Coordinates of C-alpha atoms in Angstrom, one line a residue:
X1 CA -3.6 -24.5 13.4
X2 CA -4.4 -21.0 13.3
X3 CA -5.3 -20.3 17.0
X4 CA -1.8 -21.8 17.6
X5 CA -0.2 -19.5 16.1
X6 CA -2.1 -16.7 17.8
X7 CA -0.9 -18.4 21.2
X8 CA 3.0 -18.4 19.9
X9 CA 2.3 -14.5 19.1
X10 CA 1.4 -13.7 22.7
X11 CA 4.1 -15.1 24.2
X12 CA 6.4 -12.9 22.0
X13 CA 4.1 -9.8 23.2
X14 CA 3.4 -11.2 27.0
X15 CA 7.1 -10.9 27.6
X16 CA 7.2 -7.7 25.1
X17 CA 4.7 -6.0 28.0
X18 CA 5.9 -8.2 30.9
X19 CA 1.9 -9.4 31.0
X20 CA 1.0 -11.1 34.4
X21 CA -0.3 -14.9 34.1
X22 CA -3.6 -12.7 34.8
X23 CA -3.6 -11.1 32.1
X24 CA -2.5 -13.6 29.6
X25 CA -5.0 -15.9 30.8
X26 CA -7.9 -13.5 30.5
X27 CA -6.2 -12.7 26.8
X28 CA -6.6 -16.5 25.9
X29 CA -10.0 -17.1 27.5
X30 CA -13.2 -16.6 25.7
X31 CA -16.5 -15.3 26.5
X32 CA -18.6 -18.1 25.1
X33 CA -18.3 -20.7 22.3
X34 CA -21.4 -22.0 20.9
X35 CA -21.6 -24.9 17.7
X36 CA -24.7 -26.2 16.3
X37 CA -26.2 -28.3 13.5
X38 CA -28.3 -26.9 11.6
X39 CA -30.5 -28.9 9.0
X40 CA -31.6 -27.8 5.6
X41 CA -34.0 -29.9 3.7
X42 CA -32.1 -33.0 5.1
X43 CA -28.4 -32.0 5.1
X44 CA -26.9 -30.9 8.0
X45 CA -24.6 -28.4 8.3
X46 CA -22.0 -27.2 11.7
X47 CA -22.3 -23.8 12.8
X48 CA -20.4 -21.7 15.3
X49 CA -21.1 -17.8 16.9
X50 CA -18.2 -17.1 19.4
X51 CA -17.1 -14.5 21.3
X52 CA -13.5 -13.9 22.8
X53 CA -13.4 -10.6 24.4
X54 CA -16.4 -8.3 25.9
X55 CA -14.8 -5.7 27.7
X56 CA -15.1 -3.2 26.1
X57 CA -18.5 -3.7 24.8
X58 CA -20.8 -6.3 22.9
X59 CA -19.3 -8.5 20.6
X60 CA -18.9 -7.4 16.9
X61 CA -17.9 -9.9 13.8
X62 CA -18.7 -11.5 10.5
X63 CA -20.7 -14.3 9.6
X64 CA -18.7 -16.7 6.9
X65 CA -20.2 -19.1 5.1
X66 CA -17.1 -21.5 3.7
X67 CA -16.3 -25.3 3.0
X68 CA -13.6 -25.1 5.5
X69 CA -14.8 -23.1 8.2
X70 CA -13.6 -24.6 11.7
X71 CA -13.9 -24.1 15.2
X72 CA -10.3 -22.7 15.5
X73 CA -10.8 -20.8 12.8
X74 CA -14.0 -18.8 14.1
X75 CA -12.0 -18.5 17.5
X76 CA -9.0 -16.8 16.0
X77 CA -11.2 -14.5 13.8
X78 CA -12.9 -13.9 16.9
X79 CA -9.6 -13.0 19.1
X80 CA -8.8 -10.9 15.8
X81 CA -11.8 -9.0 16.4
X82 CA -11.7 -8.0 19.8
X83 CA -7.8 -6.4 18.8
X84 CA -8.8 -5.0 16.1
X85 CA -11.8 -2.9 17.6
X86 CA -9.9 -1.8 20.5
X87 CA -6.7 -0.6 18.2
X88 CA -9.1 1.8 16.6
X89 CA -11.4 2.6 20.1
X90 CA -14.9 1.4 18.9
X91 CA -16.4 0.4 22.2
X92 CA -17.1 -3.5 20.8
X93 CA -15.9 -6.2 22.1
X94 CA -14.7 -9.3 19.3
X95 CA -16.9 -12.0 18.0
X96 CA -17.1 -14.1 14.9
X97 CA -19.4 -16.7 13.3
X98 CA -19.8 -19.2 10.2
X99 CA -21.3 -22.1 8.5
X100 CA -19.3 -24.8 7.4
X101 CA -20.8 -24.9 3.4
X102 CA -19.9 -24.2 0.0
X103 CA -22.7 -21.6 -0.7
X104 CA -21.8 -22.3 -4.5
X105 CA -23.6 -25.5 -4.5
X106 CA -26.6 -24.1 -2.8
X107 CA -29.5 -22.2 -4.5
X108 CA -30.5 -18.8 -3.8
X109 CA -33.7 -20.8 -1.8
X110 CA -31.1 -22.9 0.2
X111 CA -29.0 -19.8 1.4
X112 CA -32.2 -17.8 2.7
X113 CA -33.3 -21.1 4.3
X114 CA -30.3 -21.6 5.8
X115 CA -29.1 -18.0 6.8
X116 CA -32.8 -18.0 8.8
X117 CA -31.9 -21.5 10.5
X118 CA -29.0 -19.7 11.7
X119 CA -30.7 -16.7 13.5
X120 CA -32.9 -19.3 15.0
X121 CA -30.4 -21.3 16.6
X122 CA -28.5 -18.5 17.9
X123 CA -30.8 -15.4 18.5
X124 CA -30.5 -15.5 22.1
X125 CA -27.0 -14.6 22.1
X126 CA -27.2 -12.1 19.6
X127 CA -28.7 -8.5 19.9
X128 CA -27.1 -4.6 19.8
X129 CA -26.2 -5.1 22.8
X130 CA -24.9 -8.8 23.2
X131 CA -23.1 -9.5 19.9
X132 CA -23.8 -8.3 16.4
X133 CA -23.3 -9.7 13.2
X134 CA -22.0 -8.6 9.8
X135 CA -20.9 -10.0 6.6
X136 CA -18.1 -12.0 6.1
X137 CA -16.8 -14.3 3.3
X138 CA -19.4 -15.6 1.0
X139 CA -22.0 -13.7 3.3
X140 CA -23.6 -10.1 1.6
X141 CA -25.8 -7.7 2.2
X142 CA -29.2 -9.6 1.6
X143 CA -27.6 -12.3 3.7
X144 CA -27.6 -9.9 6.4
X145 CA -31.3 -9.0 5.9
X146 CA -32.7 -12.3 5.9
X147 CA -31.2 -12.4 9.0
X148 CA -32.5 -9.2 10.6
X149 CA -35.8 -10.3 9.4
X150 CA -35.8 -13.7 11.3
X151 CA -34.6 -12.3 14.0
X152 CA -37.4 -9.7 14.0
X153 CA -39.7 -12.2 13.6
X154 CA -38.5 -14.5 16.5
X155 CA -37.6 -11.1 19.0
X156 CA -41.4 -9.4 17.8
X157 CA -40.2 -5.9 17.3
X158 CA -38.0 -4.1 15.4
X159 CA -33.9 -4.6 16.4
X160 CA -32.1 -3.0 12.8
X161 CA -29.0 -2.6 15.6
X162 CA -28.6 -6.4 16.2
X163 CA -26.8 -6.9 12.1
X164 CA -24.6 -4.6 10.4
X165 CA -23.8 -4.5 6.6
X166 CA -27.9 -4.8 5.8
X167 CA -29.2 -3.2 2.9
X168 CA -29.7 0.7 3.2
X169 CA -33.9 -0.1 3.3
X170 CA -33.5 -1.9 6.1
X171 CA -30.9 0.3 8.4
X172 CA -28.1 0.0 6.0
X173 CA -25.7 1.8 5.3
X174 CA -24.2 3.7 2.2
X175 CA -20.7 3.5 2.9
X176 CA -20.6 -0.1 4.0
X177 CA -19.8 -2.2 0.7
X178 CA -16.3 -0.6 0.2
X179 CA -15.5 0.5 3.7
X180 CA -12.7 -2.2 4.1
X181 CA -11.3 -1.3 1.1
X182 CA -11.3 2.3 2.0
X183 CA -9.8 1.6 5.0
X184 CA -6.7 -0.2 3.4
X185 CA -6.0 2.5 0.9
X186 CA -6.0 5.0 3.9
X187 CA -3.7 3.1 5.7
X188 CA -1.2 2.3 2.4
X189 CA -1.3 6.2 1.0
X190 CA 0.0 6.8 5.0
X191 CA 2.3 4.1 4.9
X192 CA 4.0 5.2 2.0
X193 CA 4.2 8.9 2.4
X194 CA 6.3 7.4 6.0
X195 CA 8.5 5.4 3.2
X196 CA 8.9 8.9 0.6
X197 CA 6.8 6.9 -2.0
X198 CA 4.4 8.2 -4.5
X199 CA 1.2 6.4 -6.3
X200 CA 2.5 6.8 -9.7
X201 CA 6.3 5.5 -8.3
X202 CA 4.6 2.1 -6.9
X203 CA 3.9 -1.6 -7.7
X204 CA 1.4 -3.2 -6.5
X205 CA 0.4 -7.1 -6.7
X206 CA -3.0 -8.0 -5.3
X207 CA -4.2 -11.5 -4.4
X208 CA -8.1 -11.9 -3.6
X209 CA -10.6 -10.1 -6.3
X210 CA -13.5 -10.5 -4.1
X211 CA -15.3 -7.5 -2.7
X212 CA -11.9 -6.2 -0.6
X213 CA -10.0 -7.0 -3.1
X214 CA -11.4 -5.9 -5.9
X215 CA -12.5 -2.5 -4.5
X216 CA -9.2 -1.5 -3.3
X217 CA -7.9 -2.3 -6.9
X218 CA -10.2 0.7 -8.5
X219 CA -9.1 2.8 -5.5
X220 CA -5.5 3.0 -6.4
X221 CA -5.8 2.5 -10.0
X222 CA -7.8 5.5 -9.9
X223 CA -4.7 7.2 -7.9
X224 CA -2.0 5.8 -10.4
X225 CA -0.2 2.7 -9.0
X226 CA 0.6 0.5 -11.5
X227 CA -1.1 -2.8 -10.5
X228 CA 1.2 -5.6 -12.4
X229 CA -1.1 -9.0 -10.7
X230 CA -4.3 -9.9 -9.0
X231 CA -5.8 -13.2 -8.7
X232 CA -8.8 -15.2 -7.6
X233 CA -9.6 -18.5 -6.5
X234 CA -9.1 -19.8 -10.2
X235 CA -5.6 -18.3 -11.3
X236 CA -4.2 -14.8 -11.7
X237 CA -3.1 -12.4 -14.6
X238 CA -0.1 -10.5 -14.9
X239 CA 1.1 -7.7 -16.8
X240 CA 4.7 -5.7 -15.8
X241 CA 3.1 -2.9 -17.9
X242 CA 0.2 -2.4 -15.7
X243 CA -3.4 -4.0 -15.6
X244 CA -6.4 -1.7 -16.9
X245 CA -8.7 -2.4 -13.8
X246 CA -11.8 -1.2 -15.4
X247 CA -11.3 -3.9 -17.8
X248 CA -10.1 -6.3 -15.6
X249 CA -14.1 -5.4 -12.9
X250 CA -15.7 -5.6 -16.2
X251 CA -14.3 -9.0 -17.0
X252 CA -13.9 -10.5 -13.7
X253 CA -18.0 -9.0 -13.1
X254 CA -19.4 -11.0 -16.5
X255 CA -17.1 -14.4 -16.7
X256 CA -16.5 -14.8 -13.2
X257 CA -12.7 -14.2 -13.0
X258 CA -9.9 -12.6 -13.6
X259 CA -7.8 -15.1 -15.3
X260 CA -10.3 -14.2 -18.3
X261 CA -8.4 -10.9 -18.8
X262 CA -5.7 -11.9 -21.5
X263 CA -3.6 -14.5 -22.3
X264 CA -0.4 -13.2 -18.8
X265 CA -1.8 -16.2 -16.9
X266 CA 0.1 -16.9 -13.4
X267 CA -0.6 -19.1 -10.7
X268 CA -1.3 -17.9 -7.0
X269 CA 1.7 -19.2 -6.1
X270 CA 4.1 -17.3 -8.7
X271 CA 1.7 -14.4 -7.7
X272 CA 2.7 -14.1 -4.4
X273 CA 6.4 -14.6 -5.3
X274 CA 6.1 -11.4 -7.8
X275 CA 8.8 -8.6 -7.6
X276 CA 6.6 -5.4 -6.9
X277 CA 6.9 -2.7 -3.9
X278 CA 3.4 -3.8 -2.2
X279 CA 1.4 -7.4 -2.2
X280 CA -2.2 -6.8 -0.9
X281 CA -3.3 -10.2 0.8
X282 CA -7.1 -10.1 0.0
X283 CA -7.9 -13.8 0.2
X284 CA -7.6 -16.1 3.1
X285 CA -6.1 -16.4 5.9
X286 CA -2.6 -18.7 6.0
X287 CA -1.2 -17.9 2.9
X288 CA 2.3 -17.2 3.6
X289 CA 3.9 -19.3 5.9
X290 CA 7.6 -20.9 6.1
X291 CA 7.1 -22.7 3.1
X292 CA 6.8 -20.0 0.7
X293 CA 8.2 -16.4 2.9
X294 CA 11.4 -16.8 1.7
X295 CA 10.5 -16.5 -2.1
X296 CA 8.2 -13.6 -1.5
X297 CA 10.1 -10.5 -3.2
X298 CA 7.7 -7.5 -2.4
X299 CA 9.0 -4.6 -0.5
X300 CA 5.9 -4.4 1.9
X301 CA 2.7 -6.1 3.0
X302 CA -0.5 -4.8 3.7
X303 CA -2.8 -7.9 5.1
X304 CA -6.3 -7.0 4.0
X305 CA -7.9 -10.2 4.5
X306 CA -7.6 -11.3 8.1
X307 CA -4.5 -13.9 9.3
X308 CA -3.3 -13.9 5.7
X309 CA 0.4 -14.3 7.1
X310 CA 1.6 -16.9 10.0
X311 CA 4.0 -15.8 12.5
X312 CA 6.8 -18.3 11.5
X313 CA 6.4 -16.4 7.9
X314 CA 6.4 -13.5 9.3
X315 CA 9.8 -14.0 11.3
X316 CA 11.3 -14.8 7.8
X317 CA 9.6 -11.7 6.5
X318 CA 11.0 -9.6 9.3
X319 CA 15.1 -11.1 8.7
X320 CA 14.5 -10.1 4.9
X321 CA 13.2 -6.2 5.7
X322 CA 9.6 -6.7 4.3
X323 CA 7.4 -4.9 6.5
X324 CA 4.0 -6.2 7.4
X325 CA 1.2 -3.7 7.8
X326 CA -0.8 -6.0 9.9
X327 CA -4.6 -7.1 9.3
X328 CA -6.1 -5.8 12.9
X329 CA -5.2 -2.5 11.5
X330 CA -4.9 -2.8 7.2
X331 CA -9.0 -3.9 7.7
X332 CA -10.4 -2.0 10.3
X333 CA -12.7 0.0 8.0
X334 CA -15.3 -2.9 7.5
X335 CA -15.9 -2.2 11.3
X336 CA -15.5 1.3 12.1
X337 CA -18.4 2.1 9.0
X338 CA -20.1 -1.0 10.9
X339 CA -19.9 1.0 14.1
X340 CA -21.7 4.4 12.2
X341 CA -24.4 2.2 10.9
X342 CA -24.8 0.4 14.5
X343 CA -24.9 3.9 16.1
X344 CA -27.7 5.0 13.2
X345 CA -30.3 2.1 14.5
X346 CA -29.8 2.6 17.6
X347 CA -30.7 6.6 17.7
X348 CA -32.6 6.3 14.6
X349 CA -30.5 8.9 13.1
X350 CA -29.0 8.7 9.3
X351 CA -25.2 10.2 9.2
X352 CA -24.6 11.7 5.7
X353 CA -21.8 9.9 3.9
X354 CA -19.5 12.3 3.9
X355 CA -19.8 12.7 7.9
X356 CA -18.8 9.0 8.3
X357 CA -16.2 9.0 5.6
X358 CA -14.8 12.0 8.2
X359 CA -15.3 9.2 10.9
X360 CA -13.2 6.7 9.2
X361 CA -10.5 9.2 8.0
X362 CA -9.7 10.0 11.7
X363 CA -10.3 7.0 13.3
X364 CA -8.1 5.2 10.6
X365 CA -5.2 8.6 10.6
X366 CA -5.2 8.1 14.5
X367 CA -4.4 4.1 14.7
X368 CA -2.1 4.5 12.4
X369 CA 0.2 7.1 13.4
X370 CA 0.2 5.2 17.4
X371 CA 0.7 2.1 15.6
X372 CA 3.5 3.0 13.6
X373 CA 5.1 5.6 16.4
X374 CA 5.5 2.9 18.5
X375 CA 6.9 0.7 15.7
X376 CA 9.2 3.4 14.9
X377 CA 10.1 3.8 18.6
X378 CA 10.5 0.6 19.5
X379 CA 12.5 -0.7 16.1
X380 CA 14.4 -4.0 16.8
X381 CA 15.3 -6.6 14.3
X382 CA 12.4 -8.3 15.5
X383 CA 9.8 -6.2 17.0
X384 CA 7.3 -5.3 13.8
X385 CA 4.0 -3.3 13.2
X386 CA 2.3 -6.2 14.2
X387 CA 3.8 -6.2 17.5
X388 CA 3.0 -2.6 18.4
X389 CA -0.5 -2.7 17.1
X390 CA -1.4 -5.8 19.6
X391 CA 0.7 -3.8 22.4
X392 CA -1.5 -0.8 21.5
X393 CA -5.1 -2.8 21.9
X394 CA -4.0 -5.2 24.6
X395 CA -3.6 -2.4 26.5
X396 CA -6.7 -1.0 26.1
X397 CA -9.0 -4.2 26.6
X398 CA -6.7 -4.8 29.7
X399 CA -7.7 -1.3 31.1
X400 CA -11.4 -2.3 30.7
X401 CA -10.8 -5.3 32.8
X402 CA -9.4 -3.6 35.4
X403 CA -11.9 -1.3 35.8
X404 CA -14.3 -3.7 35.7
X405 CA -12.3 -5.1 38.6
X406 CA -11.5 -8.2 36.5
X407 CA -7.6 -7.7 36.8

């Protein structure tokens, strides 16, 4: 269970920062956890919002709309949240949501419906200044206006601040369909220059071609790494020569996926077992664990897909040398672009792109160089990246409580 494993990580950091019973059990408690049913033309579907942490300000997190969405799940993503914001100073607090559906078997009618059914059963708790949405898995951009639109309609005004990741007509913003991705490839071109390693000198394997994935594949294609494998929910490709990702969007954009690329055809699991210098995790979360960390043979990690590696497959990651470049700071872009277009509604101001690519740049520069400082700093054969960036936002939502007199 994935929450578990979230648990067995605190203990490592509680004793890392000597963390009061306090503090640990304000770490572990959350704000509120609300499920529903919600029906749609006679089905019924569960749904959670929840947020963990609001010190620091309202909550912030996706909405997913998966088969196997679960409470624990939304909780961790949730607890995830309210790290990752505070590792790069946003002042949000964490929050997530989802439906538990396969949006594939539903028509474009039966998504609108039920993204609407959603706001109604859980508009009181959401707002710009109580918790605010964005997309998630399976969830996009005309998700998040049907959305704003109910909840318009139900609040009777105007609230563009109470959903990010909207289209740009309706308080959207530009920047906001890559950001994520931009985000990673800030954080890997840093991480490498730390490790003396150029583009044009580096492997990389990438599993998840969705929007993370696949955007962060034309960034360093476009830069010169040689990217050998990628993969999708229905198989992978790979090509020791190096893929031609133009081709590869092309295909993956007019059959559906990538597996349609040429004949290299690989399954997830020999994907993520690949010899290459960096795997991007893009997809899921859970998908290296003890079963399969020993046979992973890349040099480094970069977790763009939230949870993607479990702490017991991390601690056989960490005994081989392959460093982790953990999600709460590989993904922060998604939610630092979120932040500009949060701050445009509210003020009713529109940044120019290039002023919140500037925003992300230093917001992104600055988590990274504490994070891996303190890595650097604090180097044991067990204490990772992951380690210091929790230390790093712990610390700050622990400060909040304090002041707030909480502590």
């Amino acid at each position: 269970m994935t929450f578990e494993d979230i648990k067995k990580r605190l203990e490592k950091i509680s004793k890392l920062m000597n963390l009061s019973e306090k503090e640990i059990e304000i770490l572990l408690k959350f704000k509120r956890i609300i499920k529903k049913e919600l029906e749609v033309d006679g089905k019924t579907y569960e749904a959670w919002r929840i947020v963990h942490n609001d010190s620091l300000g309202p909550g912030k997190g996706g909405i997913r709309f998966h088969p196997k969405v679960s409470e624990d799940e939304i909780k961790s993503l949730a607890f995830w949240m309210s790290l990752k914001t505070s590792l790069v100073e946003l002042p949000f607090g964490g929050s997530k949501g989802g439906i538990r559906v396969d949006p594939k078997e539903l028509t474009e009618k039966e998504i609108e419906k039920l993204s609407r059914i959603y706001i109604r059963n859980f508009h009181e708790v959401l707002g710009q200044d109580k918790d605010i949405p964005a997309p998630d898995v399976y969830t996009n951009q005309q998700i998040m206006g049907f959305m704003l639109d109910e909840f318009e309609k139900m609040e009777g005004r105007h609230e563009p601040g109470m959903i990010t990741g909207k289209p740009f007509e309706l308080g959207g913003c530009l920047l906001r369909e890559d950001a994520t991705s931009r985000g990673g490839e800030i954080i890997l071109n840093l991480f490498l220059e730390r490790m003396n390693k150029k583009p044009e000198e580096t492997r990389v394997v990438i599993q998840g071609f969705g929007n993370a994935g696949m955007n962060v594949a034309k960034m360093l294609y476009e830069q010169g790494y040689s990217i050998i494998g990628v993969s999708d929910s229905k198989g992978g490709i790979y090509d020791e020569e190096g893929i031609d990702i133009e081709k590869m969007i092309k295909i993956k954009k007019e059959k559906g996926s990538v597996i349609y690329y040429s004949n290299a055809k690989i399954s997830n699991k020999d994907l993520l077992e690949l010899e290459t210098d960096v795997l991007i995790l893009a997809a899921l979360e859970n998908q290296i664990t003890e079963k399969n960390a020993n046979d992973v043979k890349a040099k480094y990690i970069l977790e763009l897909a939230n949870g993607p590696v479990t702490s017991e497959g991390e601690e056989i990651l960490q005994k081989k040398g392959i460093i982790v470049i953990p999600d709460i700071l590989a993904n922060a872009g998604g939610v630092i672009v979120s932040y500009c277009e949060w701050v445009n509604n509210r003020v009713g101001h529109i940044f120019s792109k290039k002023f919140m690519e500037e925003i992300l740049k230093e917001k992104m520069h600055k988590a990274f160089h504490k994070t891996y400082e303190l890595y650097e700093e604090q180097k044991t054969e067990t204490f990772t990246m992951r380690d210091a960036a929790y230390i790093i936002a712990i610390k700050r939502i622990l400060k909040a409580e304090k002041a707030r007199g909480n502590i």
